[in-house]
Coordinates of C-alpha atoms in Angstrom, one line a residue:
M1 CA -7.0 19.7 22.5
R2 CA -10.1 21.9 23.6
V3 CA -10.9 19.5 26.0
E4 CA -7.7 19.1 27.5
F5 CA -7.3 22.8 27.9
T6 CA -10.6 23.4 29.3
L7 CA -9.9 20.7 32.2
L8 CA -6.8 22.8 33.2
R9 CA -8.4 25.8 33.4
N10 CA -11.5 24.4 35.3
I11 CA -8.5 22.8 37.8
L12 CA -6.9 25.9 38.5
R13 CA -10.1 27.8 39.0
I14 CA -11.3 25.3 41.7
K15 CA -7.8 25.5 43.0
L16 CA -8.2 29.5 43.5
T17 CA -11.5 29.0 44.7
A18 CA -10.5 26.4 47.6
Q19 CA -7.8 28.9 48.4
A20 CA -10.1 32.0 48.6
T21 CA -12.8 29.9 51.0
N22 CA -9.9 28.3 53.2
W23 CA -10.7 24.6 52.1
P24 CA -8.1 22.2 53.9
E25 CA -4.8 22.6 52.3
N26 CA -4.3 18.6 52.4
F27 CA -7.6 18.1 50.6
V28 CA -6.6 20.9 47.9
A29 CA -3.1 19.2 47.7
S30 CA -4.8 15.6 46.8
F31 CA -7.5 17.3 44.3
V32 CA -4.9 18.9 42.4
A33 CA -2.5 16.2 42.2
T34 CA -5.5 13.5 41.0
S35 CA -6.6 16.2 38.9
V36 CA -3.3 16.9 37.3
T37 CA -3.0 13.2 36.9
T38 CA -6.2 13.1 34.9
F39 CA -5.1 15.8 33.0
M40 CA -2.0 14.4 31.8
A41 CA -3.2 11.0 31.0
I42 CA -5.9 12.8 28.7
F43 CA -3.3 14.8 27.0
F44 CA -1.1 12.0 26.7
L45 CA -3.6 9.7 25.0
T46 CA -5.3 12.6 22.9
G47 CA -2.9 15.6 22.4
C48 CA 0.4 13.6 22.1
A49 CA -1.2 11.1 19.1
A50 CA -0.1 14.2 17.2
V51 CA 3.6 12.5 15.7
S52 CA 6.7 14.8 15.8
T53 CA 8.0 14.4 12.3
G54 CA 10.1 17.1 11.9
K55 CA 9.3 19.9 9.6
W56 CA 6.6 19.7 7.1
E57 CA 7.6 19.9 3.4
S58 CA 3.8 21.0 2.7
T59 CA 3.2 24.2 3.1
L60 CA -0.8 24.4 3.6
D61 CA -2.7 24.1 6.9
T62 CA 0.3 23.4 8.8
T63 CA -1.3 24.4 11.9
H64 CA -4.4 22.5 11.6
E65 CA -5.2 20.8 14.7
L66 CA -5.3 17.5 13.0
V67 CA -1.9 17.6 11.4
G68 CA 0.4 14.5 12.8
K69 CA -2.3 12.7 14.3
I70 CA -3.0 9.1 13.6
W71 CA -6.6 7.9 13.7
S72 CA -7.7 4.2 13.9
S73 CA -10.9 3.7 12.3
R74 CA -11.6 0.4 14.3
E75 CA -10.6 1.5 17.7
Q76 CA -12.1 5.1 17.1
R77 CA -9.3 6.7 18.8
W78 CA -6.1 8.5 18.1
V79 CA -3.2 6.4 18.3
S80 CA 0.8 7.1 18.7
E81 CA 3.3 6.1 15.9
R82 CA 4.8 3.7 18.4
E83 CA 1.3 1.9 18.7
L84 CA 0.7 2.0 14.9
N85 CA 4.4 0.4 14.0
E86 CA 3.5 -2.4 16.8
V87 CA 0.4 -3.0 14.8
L88 CA 2.2 -3.2 11.4
A89 CA 4.7 -5.6 12.8
E90 CA 2.2 -8.3 13.5
K91 CA 0.7 -7.7 9.8
Q92 CA 1.5 -9.9 6.6
Y93 CA 0.1 -7.2 4.0
I94 CA 0.5 -3.7 4.6
L95 CA -0.6 -0.9 2.2
L96 CA 0.3 2.7 2.5
G97 CA -2.1 4.9 0.3
E98 CA -0.6 8.3 -0.6
T99 CA -1.7 11.3 -2.3
H100 CA 0.8 11.2 -5.3
D101 CA 2.1 14.9 -5.2
N102 CA 2.3 15.5 -1.5
P103 CA 6.2 14.9 -0.4
D104 CA 5.2 14.3 3.4
H105 CA 3.1 11.2 2.2
H106 CA 6.1 9.8 0.8
R107 CA 8.4 10.7 3.8
L108 CA 6.0 8.9 6.3
Q109 CA 5.6 5.8 3.7
L110 CA 9.3 5.4 3.8
K111 CA 9.3 5.7 7.7
L112 CA 6.7 2.9 8.1
L113 CA 8.5 0.5 5.5
K114 CA 11.6 1.1 7.5
A115 CA 9.7 0.3 10.6
V116 CA 8.7 -3.2 9.3
S117 CA 11.9 -3.8 7.7
G118 CA 15.0 -5.4 9.7
P119 CA 17.7 -8.2 9.9
S120 CA 15.1 -10.9 10.0
R121 CA 12.2 -8.6 7.8
H122 CA 12.7 -8.4 4.4
P123 CA 9.2 -7.7 2.7
L124 CA 8.2 -7.5 -1.0
V125 CA 7.7 -3.9 -2.1
A126 CA 5.3 -3.2 -4.6
M127 CA 5.0 0.3 -6.2
E128 CA 2.0 1.4 -8.3
Q129 CA 4.6 3.8 -10.1
F130 CA 6.1 0.6 -11.9
D131 CA 4.2 -1.1 -14.8
I132 CA 4.1 -5.1 -14.5
E133 CA 5.5 -5.5 -18.0
N134 CA 8.7 -4.1 -17.3
Q135 CA 9.5 -6.6 -14.1
A136 CA 12.1 -8.8 -16.0
L137 CA 14.1 -5.4 -16.8
I138 CA 13.5 -4.0 -13.1
D139 CA 14.8 -7.5 -12.1
A140 CA 17.9 -7.3 -14.5
A141 CA 18.7 -4.0 -12.9
M142 CA 18.3 -4.8 -9.3
K143 CA 20.6 -7.7 -9.7
T144 CA 23.6 -5.7 -11.2
P145 CA 26.8 -5.7 -9.1
A146 CA 26.0 -2.1 -7.5
P147 CA 22.4 -1.0 -8.6
N148 CA 20.9 2.4 -7.9
A149 CA 17.6 3.7 -7.9
D150 CA 17.9 5.8 -11.1
A151 CA 19.0 2.9 -13.3
V152 CA 16.2 0.9 -11.8
A153 CA 14.0 3.7 -12.5
D154 CA 15.0 3.9 -16.1
A155 CA 14.8 0.1 -16.6
G156 CA 11.2 0.1 -15.2
K157 CA 10.6 2.9 -18.0
L158 CA 9.4 5.2 -14.9
N159 CA 7.8 8.3 -16.0
R160 CA 9.8 10.7 -14.0
K161 CA 8.4 13.8 -14.6
G162 CA 4.7 12.3 -14.4
W163 CA 5.4 10.4 -11.1
Q164 CA 7.7 13.1 -9.8
W165 CA 10.4 10.7 -9.3
E166 CA 12.2 12.9 -6.4
Q167 CA 9.7 12.1 -4.1
Y168 CA 10.0 8.1 -4.6
R169 CA 13.8 8.2 -5.1
P170 CA 14.4 7.3 -1.4
I171 CA 11.7 4.5 -1.2
V172 CA 13.7 2.7 -4.2
E173 CA 17.0 3.6 -2.4
F174 CA 16.1 2.0 0.9
V175 CA 14.6 -0.9 -1.1
I176 CA 17.9 -1.3 -2.9
S177 CA 20.1 -0.9 0.4
Q178 CA 18.2 -3.7 2.3
Q179 CA 18.2 -5.9 -0.9
L180 CA 14.3 -6.1 -0.5
S181 CA 12.5 -7.5 -3.4
L182 CA 10.9 -4.6 -5.9
R183 CA 7.5 -5.5 -7.5
A184 CA 5.9 -3.6 -10.3
A185 CA 2.4 -3.1 -9.5
N186 CA 0.8 -1.4 -12.4
L187 CA -0.9 -1.9 -15.8
S188 CA 0.7 -0.6 -18.8
R189 CA -1.0 1.9 -20.9
T190 CA -1.3 -0.8 -23.4
D191 CA -3.3 -3.0 -21.3
T192 CA -5.6 -0.3 -20.0
R193 CA -6.5 0.7 -23.5
R194 CA -7.3 -2.9 -24.2
I195 CA -9.3 -3.3 -20.8
F196 CA -11.4 0.1 -21.6
A197 CA -12.2 -1.4 -25.1
D198 CA -13.0 -5.2 -24.2
G199 CA -13.7 -5.5 -20.6
L200 CA -12.3 -7.2 -17.7
K201 CA -11.5 -10.4 -19.8
A202 CA -8.7 -8.7 -21.4
S203 CA -6.5 -7.8 -17.9
P204 CA -3.4 -9.5 -18.3
T205 CA -3.6 -11.1 -14.7
K206 CA -4.8 -14.3 -14.3
F207 CA -8.0 -13.2 -12.2
D208 CA -11.0 -14.9 -13.9
D209 CA -14.5 -13.5 -14.9
N210 CA -16.1 -15.2 -12.0
F211 CA -13.2 -13.7 -9.6
F212 CA -14.1 -10.4 -10.5
A213 CA -17.8 -11.3 -10.3
R214 CA -18.0 -12.3 -6.9
T215 CA -16.2 -9.3 -5.6
W216 CA -18.5 -6.8 -6.8
N217 CA -21.9 -5.5 -5.9
E218 CA -24.0 -2.6 -6.9
A219 CA -23.0 -0.8 -3.9
R220 CA -19.5 -0.8 -4.6
A221 CA -19.9 -0.2 -8.5
A222 CA -22.1 2.8 -7.7
A223 CA -19.2 4.2 -5.2
L224 CA -16.7 3.8 -8.0
K225 CA -18.9 5.5 -10.6
R226 CA -19.3 8.4 -8.4
E227 CA -15.0 8.8 -7.7
L228 CA -14.4 8.4 -11.5
I229 CA -17.0 11.1 -12.4
D230 CA -15.9 13.3 -9.1
G231 CA -12.2 12.6 -10.2
H232 CA -12.9 13.9 -13.6
C233 CA -14.4 17.2 -12.6
G234 CA -18.0 16.0 -12.8
Q235 CA -17.5 16.1 -16.8
L236 CA -17.0 12.5 -17.4
P237 CA -19.2 11.4 -20.1
D238 CA -21.7 8.2 -19.4
A239 CA -20.4 6.1 -22.3
M240 CA -16.9 6.2 -21.1
T241 CA -17.7 5.4 -17.2
P242 CA -17.9 1.5 -17.7
G243 CA -14.7 1.4 -19.6
M244 CA -12.9 3.7 -16.6
A245 CA -14.8 1.5 -14.1
N246 CA -13.2 -1.6 -15.6
V247 CA -9.8 0.0 -15.9
Q248 CA -9.6 1.0 -12.1
R249 CA -10.7 -2.6 -11.1
A250 CA -7.9 -4.2 -13.1
R251 CA -5.6 -2.3 -11.9
D252 CA -6.5 -3.0 -8.2
A253 CA -6.4 -6.4 -9.1
A254 CA -3.0 -6.2 -10.8
M255 CA -1.8 -4.5 -7.5
A256 CA -3.3 -7.1 -5.5
S257 CA -1.6 -9.8 -7.4
S258 CA 1.9 -8.0 -6.8
M259 CA 1.5 -8.2 -3.5
L260 CA 1.3 -11.7 -3.2
T261 CA 4.5 -14.1 -2.9
E262 CA 4.6 -16.5 -5.8
A263 CA 3.9 -19.2 -3.5
V264 CA 0.7 -18.0 -2.0
G265 CA -0.2 -16.2 -5.6
Q266 CA -0.3 -17.3 -9.1
G267 CA -1.6 -20.8 -9.1
A268 CA -4.4 -19.6 -6.5
I269 CA -5.2 -17.0 -8.7
A270 CA -5.7 -18.9 -11.9
A271 CA -8.3 -20.7 -10.9
G272 CA -9.8 -19.0 -8.0
A273 CA -8.5 -21.9 -5.7
D274 CA -8.2 -22.0 -2.1
A275 CA -4.9 -20.6 -0.9
N276 CA -5.4 -21.6 2.9
A277 CA -2.4 -24.1 2.5
N278 CA -0.1 -21.9 0.6
A279 CA -0.8 -19.1 3.0
N280 CA -0.4 -21.0 5.8
A281 CA 2.8 -22.6 4.8
N282 CA 4.6 -19.4 4.1
A283 CA 3.0 -17.6 7.3
N284 CA 5.8 -16.3 9.2
A285 CA 4.9 -14.2 12.4
N286 CA 5.9 -10.7 13.1
V287 CA 7.1 -10.5 9.3
A288 CA 5.3 -8.4 6.6
K289 CA 5.6 -10.4 3.4
S290 CA 4.6 -7.4 1.3
V291 CA 4.3 -3.6 1.4
L292 CA 2.2 -1.8 -1.2
I293 CA 2.9 1.8 -2.3
A294 CA 0.0 3.1 -3.9
G295 CA -2.6 6.1 -4.5
R296 CA -5.1 6.3 -1.6
G297 CA -7.8 5.2 -3.7
H298 CA -6.5 2.1 -4.5
V299 CA -5.7 0.9 -0.9
R300 CA -9.5 1.3 0.2
R301 CA -11.0 -2.2 2.1
D302 CA -14.3 -1.8 0.8
R303 CA -13.6 -1.5 -3.3
A304 CA -10.0 -1.8 -4.2
V305 CA -6.7 -3.8 -3.4
P306 CA -7.6 -5.4 -0.1
L307 CA -11.0 -6.8 -1.4
Y308 CA -9.0 -8.7 -4.3
L309 CA -6.2 -9.6 -1.8
Q310 CA -8.8 -10.9 1.0
S311 CA -10.6 -13.1 -1.8
V312 CA -7.5 -14.7 -3.3
L313 CA -6.1 -15.5 0.4
K314 CA -9.7 -16.7 1.3
Q315 CA -8.7 -17.1 5.0
T316 CA -11.3 -16.5 7.5
A317 CA -8.5 -14.5 9.3
S318 CA -7.5 -12.6 6.1
K319 CA -8.6 -9.5 7.1
S320 CA -6.5 -9.2 10.2
E321 CA -3.4 -10.1 8.0
I322 CA -4.0 -7.0 6.2
A323 CA -3.5 -3.3 7.4
V324 CA -4.3 -0.2 5.3
V325 CA -3.0 3.1 6.3
A326 CA -3.8 6.1 4.2
F327 CA -2.2 9.3 4.5
M328 CA -4.7 12.3 4.3
E329 CA -4.4 16.1 3.5
V330 CA -6.3 18.2 6.1
E331 CA -9.0 20.5 4.8
T332 CA -10.1 24.3 6.4
G333 CA -13.0 23.8 8.5
K334 CA -12.7 19.9 8.8
F335 CA -11.6 18.8 12.4
S336 CA -13.1 15.2 12.7
P337 CA -11.5 12.1 11.3
Q338 CA -15.3 11.4 10.2
D339 CA -15.3 14.3 7.9
Y340 CA -12.4 12.6 5.8
I341 CA -13.8 9.0 5.5
D342 CA -16.5 8.2 3.1
V343 CA -18.0 4.5 3.9
I344 CA -20.0 2.6 1.6
A345 CA -23.4 1.3 2.9
N346 CA -22.9 -2.2 4.7
E347 CA -19.3 -1.7 4.3
S348 CA -16.6 -1.4 7.0
A349 CA -14.0 1.8 7.3
P350 CA -11.8 2.2 3.9
F351 CA -8.9 2.4 6.1
D352 CA -7.5 1.0 9.2
Y353 CA -5.6 4.2 10.1
V354 CA -5.5 7.8 9.0
W355 CA -2.5 9.6 9.3
F356 CA -3.2 13.5 8.7
T357 CA -0.8 15.9 7.1
P358 CA -0.8 19.3 5.6
R359 CA -1.9 20.0 2.2
T360 CA 0.6 20.4 -0.5
A361 CA -0.1 23.5 -2.7
R362 CA -1.1 22.5 -6.2
K363 CA -2.9 23.7 -9.1
D364 CA -6.6 23.2 -9.3
P365 CA -6.7 20.0 -11.6
C366 CA -10.2 21.0 -12.9
E367 CA -9.4 24.5 -14.1
G368 CA -9.7 24.6 -17.7
L369 CA -10.4 20.8 -18.2
S370 CA -12.8 20.2 -20.9
F371 CA -14.3 17.2 -21.7
T372 CA -17.1 18.9 -24.3
A373 CA -15.3 17.2 -27.3
L374 CA -16.2 14.0 -25.8
Q375 CA -19.8 14.8 -25.4
A376 CA -20.8 14.5 -29.3
T377 CA -21.1 11.1 -29.9
P378 CA -20.2 7.9 -27.9
A379 CA -17.8 6.7 -31.1
Q380 CA -15.3 9.8 -29.6
S381 CA -15.7 8.3 -26.1
S382 CA -12.3 6.6 -26.5
F383 CA -9.7 5.8 -24.2
G384 CA -7.0 7.3 -26.7
T385 CA -9.3 10.5 -26.5
I386 CA -9.1 10.7 -22.8
T387 CA -5.5 10.4 -22.6
A388 CA -5.2 13.2 -25.1
L389 CA -7.2 15.2 -22.9
Y390 CA -4.9 14.2 -20.0
K391 CA -1.8 14.9 -21.9
M392 CA -3.3 18.2 -23.2
Q393 CA -3.5 19.2 -19.5
K394 CA 0.0 18.2 -19.1
M395 CA -1.0 16.1 -16.1
R396 CA -0.9 12.0 -14.9
C397 CA -3.9 12.6 -13.1
V398 CA -7.2 14.5 -12.8
G399 CA -8.4 14.5 -9.2
S400 CA -7.9 11.1 -7.8
V401 CA -7.9 9.2 -11.1
C402 CA -4.8 8.4 -12.6
L403 CA -3.4 7.0 -16.1
G404 CA -0.6 4.5 -16.3

């Protein structure tokens, strides 16, 4: 907004100067009209990119100049909500990345889900909050004569306190009201414990070792390691990092699998087969096939769900079939979109769009957290031990890293 108001101030200054020096009246009028038109164009292309969303539920930094604005990483410009909706209407796979405890993120997720749904548009909705092993129970609850969100949450064995269920309830209620398919997207604690101990070969999804190998490189591994260490307040023991990285990768792959329709998915996943024929056969212009509700770290194009999704689809245009929207809390002193987006070397931006929101008030997740007990011997570095520490802190997540 600084640029726009500086321009307006200069327009008024020149007008006063012109009047004081007796410039021709028709020239002054023409100049002011042209200048004001320029000002309004800039204002609506930049300042009005801030979306009117009503009252924010989060309470911190509500007056930050980025709040409510949507940044297009690919176009390097601000866009309106209408423009974003038009883009999403053309996509097959839409990933909406949240900060789990920010109520505004869930409100905006629901808003976009409604925008891509309609009488002829019935996307599958995959949610990180439900474990894949409970899918049959979720399906049964959805097929009852009068399904309701609480019954579905109970059937899916959702951890209501850990996931702050009231924030997700409206999304599930909308899924039920529109008779959309609800797909569990997360791995269970049992699965993640097994993967931590035995590696990616223990993943319950049908991705094989070759699949995981060809979607990975040293830069991605280093970036994920740094995220895990930072997410554990810099205290994660080295002996635990490989196991935790495998868990995170397996969860990302599981979420990608959950987004795929049956026709595109499981057969192609099993053998890493070319899914072109299936994908093309199921392509339906202007209809989102799948929407993923998940943490922001899971929707990164450079090392998370979209990476695995693209590998399965194996289409030249697969990147253009996918849209990633990240909801980002603003931070004091950071006024440029680039301040919020970390990019891996030689990779494209992790998010297609970033929608900025206020911050929610929360306890510092690192306060009082100690992994000292894990430093003694590698034998103590078990998934069960780290899970116990999470429970001791009465938290499901530490930083950006969560246990299922």
